[in-house]
PDB file of C-alpha atoms in Angstrom:
ATOM      1  CA  UNK A  25      17.122  35.925 -13.524  1.00  0.00           C
ATOM      2  CA  UNK A  26      18.250  33.488 -10.790  1.00  0.00           C
ATOM      3  CA  UNK A  27      16.989  29.945 -11.390  1.00  0.00           C
ATOM      4  CA  UNK A  28      16.642  27.301  -8.664  1.00  0.00           C
ATOM      5  CA  UNK A  29      15.503  23.706  -9.066  1.00  0.00           C
ATOM      6  CA  UNK A  30      13.858  21.719  -6.294  1.00  0.00           C
ATOM      7  CA  UNK A  31      13.525  18.033  -7.073  1.00  0.00           C
ATOM      8  CA  UNK A  32      10.402  16.383  -5.732  1.00  0.00           C
ATOM      9  CA  UNK A  33      12.477  13.658  -4.106  1.00  0.00           C
ATOM     10  CA  UNK A  34      14.150  16.256  -1.864  1.00  0.00           C
ATOM     11  CA  UNK A  35      11.126  18.454  -1.238  1.00  0.00           C
ATOM     12  CA  UNK A  36       9.719  18.901   2.236  1.00  0.00           C
ATOM     13  CA  UNK A  37       7.129  21.435   3.415  1.00  0.00           C
ATOM     14  CA  UNK A  38       9.819  23.324   5.342  1.00  0.00           C
ATOM     15  CA  UNK A  39      12.184  23.437   2.372  1.00  0.00           C
ATOM     16  CA  UNK A  40       9.501  24.699   0.005  1.00  0.00           C
ATOM     17  CA  UNK A  41       8.232  27.386   2.378  1.00  0.00           C
ATOM     18  CA  UNK A  42      11.782  28.417   3.266  1.00  0.00           C
ATOM     19  CA  UNK A  43      12.849  28.597  -0.376  1.00  0.00           C
ATOM     20  CA  UNK A  44       9.913  30.790  -1.355  1.00  0.00           C
ATOM     21  CA  UNK A  45      10.460  33.059   1.662  1.00  0.00           C
ATOM     22  CA  UNK A  46      14.253  33.333   1.111  1.00  0.00           C
ATOM     23  CA  UNK A  47      13.924  34.027  -2.623  1.00  0.00           C
ATOM     24  CA  UNK A  48      11.225  36.638  -1.996  1.00  0.00           C
ATOM     25  CA  UNK A  49      13.568  38.492   0.368  1.00  0.00           C
ATOM     26  CA  UNK A  50      16.792  38.057  -1.634  1.00  0.00           C
ATOM     27  CA  UNK A  51      15.677  38.660  -5.240  1.00  0.00           C
ATOM     28  CA  UNK A  52      13.114  40.921  -6.836  1.00  0.00           C
ATOM     29  CA  UNK A  53      12.438  38.128  -9.390  1.00  0.00           C
ATOM     30  CA  UNK A  54      13.606  34.521  -9.572  1.00  0.00           C
ATOM     31  CA  UNK A  55      12.420  31.156 -10.848  1.00  0.00           C
ATOM     32  CA  UNK A  56      11.775  28.035  -8.779  1.00  0.00           C
ATOM     33  CA  UNK A  57      11.498  24.925 -10.915  1.00  0.00           C
ATOM     34  CA  UNK A  58       9.645  22.024  -9.293  1.00  0.00           C
ATOM     35  CA  UNK A  59      10.391  18.846 -11.214  1.00  0.00           C
ATOM     36  CA  UNK A  60       8.050  15.827 -11.237  1.00  0.00           C
ATOM     37  CA  UNK A  61       5.271  17.409  -9.183  1.00  0.00           C
ATOM     38  CA  UNK A  62       3.122  14.334  -9.743  1.00  0.00           C
ATOM     39  CA  UNK A  63       5.151  12.691  -6.946  1.00  0.00           C
ATOM     40  CA  UNK A  64       3.238  14.842  -4.453  1.00  0.00           C
ATOM     41  CA  UNK A  65       0.692  16.811  -6.471  1.00  0.00           C
ATOM     42  CA  UNK A  66      -1.717  14.089  -7.583  1.00  0.00           C
ATOM     43  CA  UNK A  67      -5.455  14.549  -7.120  1.00  0.00           C
ATOM     44  CA  UNK A  68      -6.295  14.104  -3.417  1.00  0.00           C
ATOM     45  CA  UNK A  69      -9.331  11.989  -4.304  1.00  0.00           C
ATOM     46  CA  UNK A  70      -6.884   9.301  -5.484  1.00  0.00           C
ATOM     47  CA  UNK A  71      -5.969   8.046  -2.015  1.00  0.00           C
ATOM     48  CA  UNK A  72      -3.590   5.402  -3.413  1.00  0.00           C
ATOM     49  CA  UNK A  73      -1.210   8.066  -4.718  1.00  0.00           C
ATOM     50  CA  UNK A  74      -0.793   9.942  -1.410  1.00  0.00           C
ATOM     51  CA  UNK A  75       1.072   9.233   1.780  1.00  0.00           C
ATOM     52  CA  UNK A  76       0.962  11.474   4.845  1.00  0.00           C
ATOM     53  CA  UNK A  77       4.258  13.034   3.652  1.00  0.00           C
ATOM     54  CA  UNK A  78       3.007  13.840   0.153  1.00  0.00           C
ATOM     55  CA  UNK A  79      -0.157  15.376   1.575  1.00  0.00           C
ATOM     56  CA  UNK A  80       2.012  17.678   3.730  1.00  0.00           C
ATOM     57  CA  UNK A  81       4.114  18.734   0.719  1.00  0.00           C
ATOM     58  CA  UNK A  82       0.963  19.419  -1.318  1.00  0.00           C
ATOM     59  CA  UNK A  83      -0.502  21.527   1.507  1.00  0.00           C
ATOM     60  CA  UNK A  84       2.784  23.447   1.839  1.00  0.00           C
ATOM     61  CA  UNK A  85       2.899  24.042  -1.914  1.00  0.00           C
ATOM     62  CA  UNK A  86      -0.647  25.387  -1.943  1.00  0.00           C
ATOM     63  CA  UNK A  87       0.070  27.727   0.982  1.00  0.00           C
ATOM     64  CA  UNK A  88       3.416  28.892  -0.474  1.00  0.00           C
ATOM     65  CA  UNK A  89       2.016  29.610  -3.903  1.00  0.00           C
ATOM     66  CA  UNK A  90      -0.942  31.523  -2.435  1.00  0.00           C
ATOM     67  CA  UNK A  91       1.434  33.976  -0.767  1.00  0.00           C
ATOM     68  CA  UNK A  92       3.132  35.015  -4.015  1.00  0.00           C
ATOM     69  CA  UNK A  93       2.504  38.409  -5.549  1.00  0.00           C
ATOM     70  CA  UNK A  94       2.301  38.232  -9.372  1.00  0.00           C
ATOM     71  CA  UNK A  95       4.479  41.317  -9.902  1.00  0.00           C
ATOM     72  CA  UNK A  96       7.331  40.344  -7.546  1.00  0.00           C
ATOM     73  CA  UNK A  97       9.035  37.387  -5.889  1.00  0.00           C
ATOM     74  CA  UNK A  98       9.667  33.944  -7.345  1.00  0.00           C
ATOM     75  CA  UNK A  99       7.932  32.554 -10.385  1.00  0.00           C
ATOM     76  CA  UNK A 100       7.068  28.884  -9.858  1.00  0.00           C
ATOM     77  CA  UNK A 101       7.423  26.578 -12.848  1.00  0.00           C
ATOM     78  CA  UNK A 102       6.503  22.931 -12.390  1.00  0.00           C
ATOM     79  CA  UNK A 103       6.689  19.880 -14.614  1.00  0.00           C
ATOM     80  CA  UNK A 104       4.907  16.563 -14.727  1.00  0.00           C
ATOM     81  CA  UNK A 105       4.559  13.688 -17.134  1.00  0.00           C
ATOM     82  CA  UNK A 106       0.871  13.593 -16.244  1.00  0.00           C
ATOM     83  CA  UNK A 107      -2.087  15.535 -17.544  1.00  0.00           C
ATOM     84  CA  UNK A 108      -3.120  18.547 -15.438  1.00  0.00           C
ATOM     85  CA  UNK A 109      -6.406  16.627 -14.960  1.00  0.00           C
ATOM     86  CA  UNK A 110      -4.528  13.986 -12.930  1.00  0.00           C
ATOM     87  CA  UNK A 111      -3.101  16.637 -10.601  1.00  0.00           C
ATOM     88  CA  UNK A 112      -4.943  18.133  -7.665  1.00  0.00           C
ATOM     89  CA  UNK A 113      -7.403  20.796  -8.898  1.00  0.00           C
ATOM     90  CA  UNK A 114      -6.357  23.160  -6.108  1.00  0.00           C
ATOM     91  CA  UNK A 115      -2.758  23.012  -7.369  1.00  0.00           C
ATOM     92  CA  UNK A 116      -3.432  23.624 -11.067  1.00  0.00           C
ATOM     93  CA  UNK A 117      -6.195  26.220 -10.775  1.00  0.00           C
ATOM     94  CA  UNK A 118      -5.843  29.764 -12.030  1.00  0.00           C
ATOM     95  CA  UNK A 119      -3.764  31.847  -9.631  1.00  0.00           C
ATOM     96  CA  UNK A 120      -1.513  28.944  -8.649  1.00  0.00           C
ATOM     97  CA  UNK A 121      -0.168  26.766 -11.467  1.00  0.00           C
ATOM     98  CA  UNK A 122      -2.965  27.789 -13.792  1.00  0.00           C
ATOM     99  CA  UNK A 123      -0.957  28.196 -16.988  1.00  0.00           C
ATOM    100  CA  UNK A 124      -0.321  24.853 -18.717  1.00  0.00           C
ATOM    101  CA  UNK A 125       1.987  24.160 -21.650  1.00  0.00           C
ATOM    102  CA  UNK A 126       1.983  20.723 -23.253  1.00  0.00           C
ATOM    103  CA  UNK A 127       5.132  19.460 -24.904  1.00  0.00           C
ATOM    104  CA  UNK A 128       4.463  16.484 -27.138  1.00  0.00           C
ATOM    105  CA  UNK A 129       6.939  14.111 -28.701  1.00  0.00           C
ATOM    106  CA  UNK A 130       8.908  15.720 -31.528  1.00  0.00           C
ATOM    107  CA  UNK A 131       8.228  14.402 -35.010  1.00  0.00           C
ATOM    108  CA  UNK A 132      11.128  12.902 -37.057  1.00  0.00           C
ATOM    109  CA  UNK A 133      12.119  16.259 -38.582  1.00  0.00           C
ATOM    110  CA  UNK A 134      12.045  17.969 -35.175  1.00  0.00           C
ATOM    111  CA  UNK A 135      14.195  15.179 -33.691  1.00  0.00           C
ATOM    112  CA  UNK A 136      16.759  15.604 -36.485  1.00  0.00           C
ATOM    113  CA  UNK A 137      16.748  19.375 -35.928  1.00  0.00           C
ATOM    114  CA  UNK A 138      17.317  18.856 -32.188  1.00  0.00           C
ATOM    115  CA  UNK A 139      20.226  16.492 -32.811  1.00  0.00           C
ATOM    116  CA  UNK A 140      21.805  19.017 -35.197  1.00  0.00           C
ATOM    117  CA  UNK A 141      21.267  21.807 -32.678  1.00  0.00           C
ATOM    118  CA  UNK A 142      22.934  19.914 -29.831  1.00  0.00           C
ATOM    119  CA  UNK A 143      25.750  18.575 -31.990  1.00  0.00           C
ATOM    120  CA  UNK A 144      26.519  22.076 -33.239  1.00  0.00           C
ATOM    121  CA  UNK A 145      29.905  22.272 -34.918  1.00  0.00           C
ATOM    122  CA  UNK A 146      31.158  18.994 -33.434  1.00  0.00           C
ATOM    123  CA  UNK A 147      32.495  16.546 -35.997  1.00  0.00           C
ATOM    124  CA  UNK A 148      30.281  13.519 -36.710  1.00  0.00           C
ATOM    125  CA  UNK A 149      30.984  10.149 -38.253  1.00  0.00           C
ATOM    126  CA  UNK A 150      29.059  10.600 -41.480  1.00  0.00           C
ATOM    127  CA  UNK A 151      25.721  12.344 -42.006  1.00  0.00           C
ATOM    128  CA  UNK A 152      23.018  12.353 -39.346  1.00  0.00           C
ATOM    129  CA  UNK A 153      20.392   9.699 -40.097  1.00  0.00           C
TER     130      UNK A 153
END
């Protein structure tokens, strides 16, 4: 499945709308990954976290996501270091980005397993601590 990443620092309303439209026409299914959505997706009641530009991006995101058909077109996956409660309720409601998965910090055993996984068969200087 084609995978496209749009960084929040390069996201504009036109780019988001155009990406969703282009992917819908070009591919039956694809993934758009929106990284760091808290840069523009914070709760609108928190006026300190929004500029006129971020409000436009949030409005474009809401409109773009509303036009998606669940059985076709792009799947939008977004990430944030914030709780979904800190994000705008209209963005994280069911039917938009309504499915939330929390990834916590790995425990010591999980960290060791990750290091071993990413090291693979590469030689190491002694055992992994």
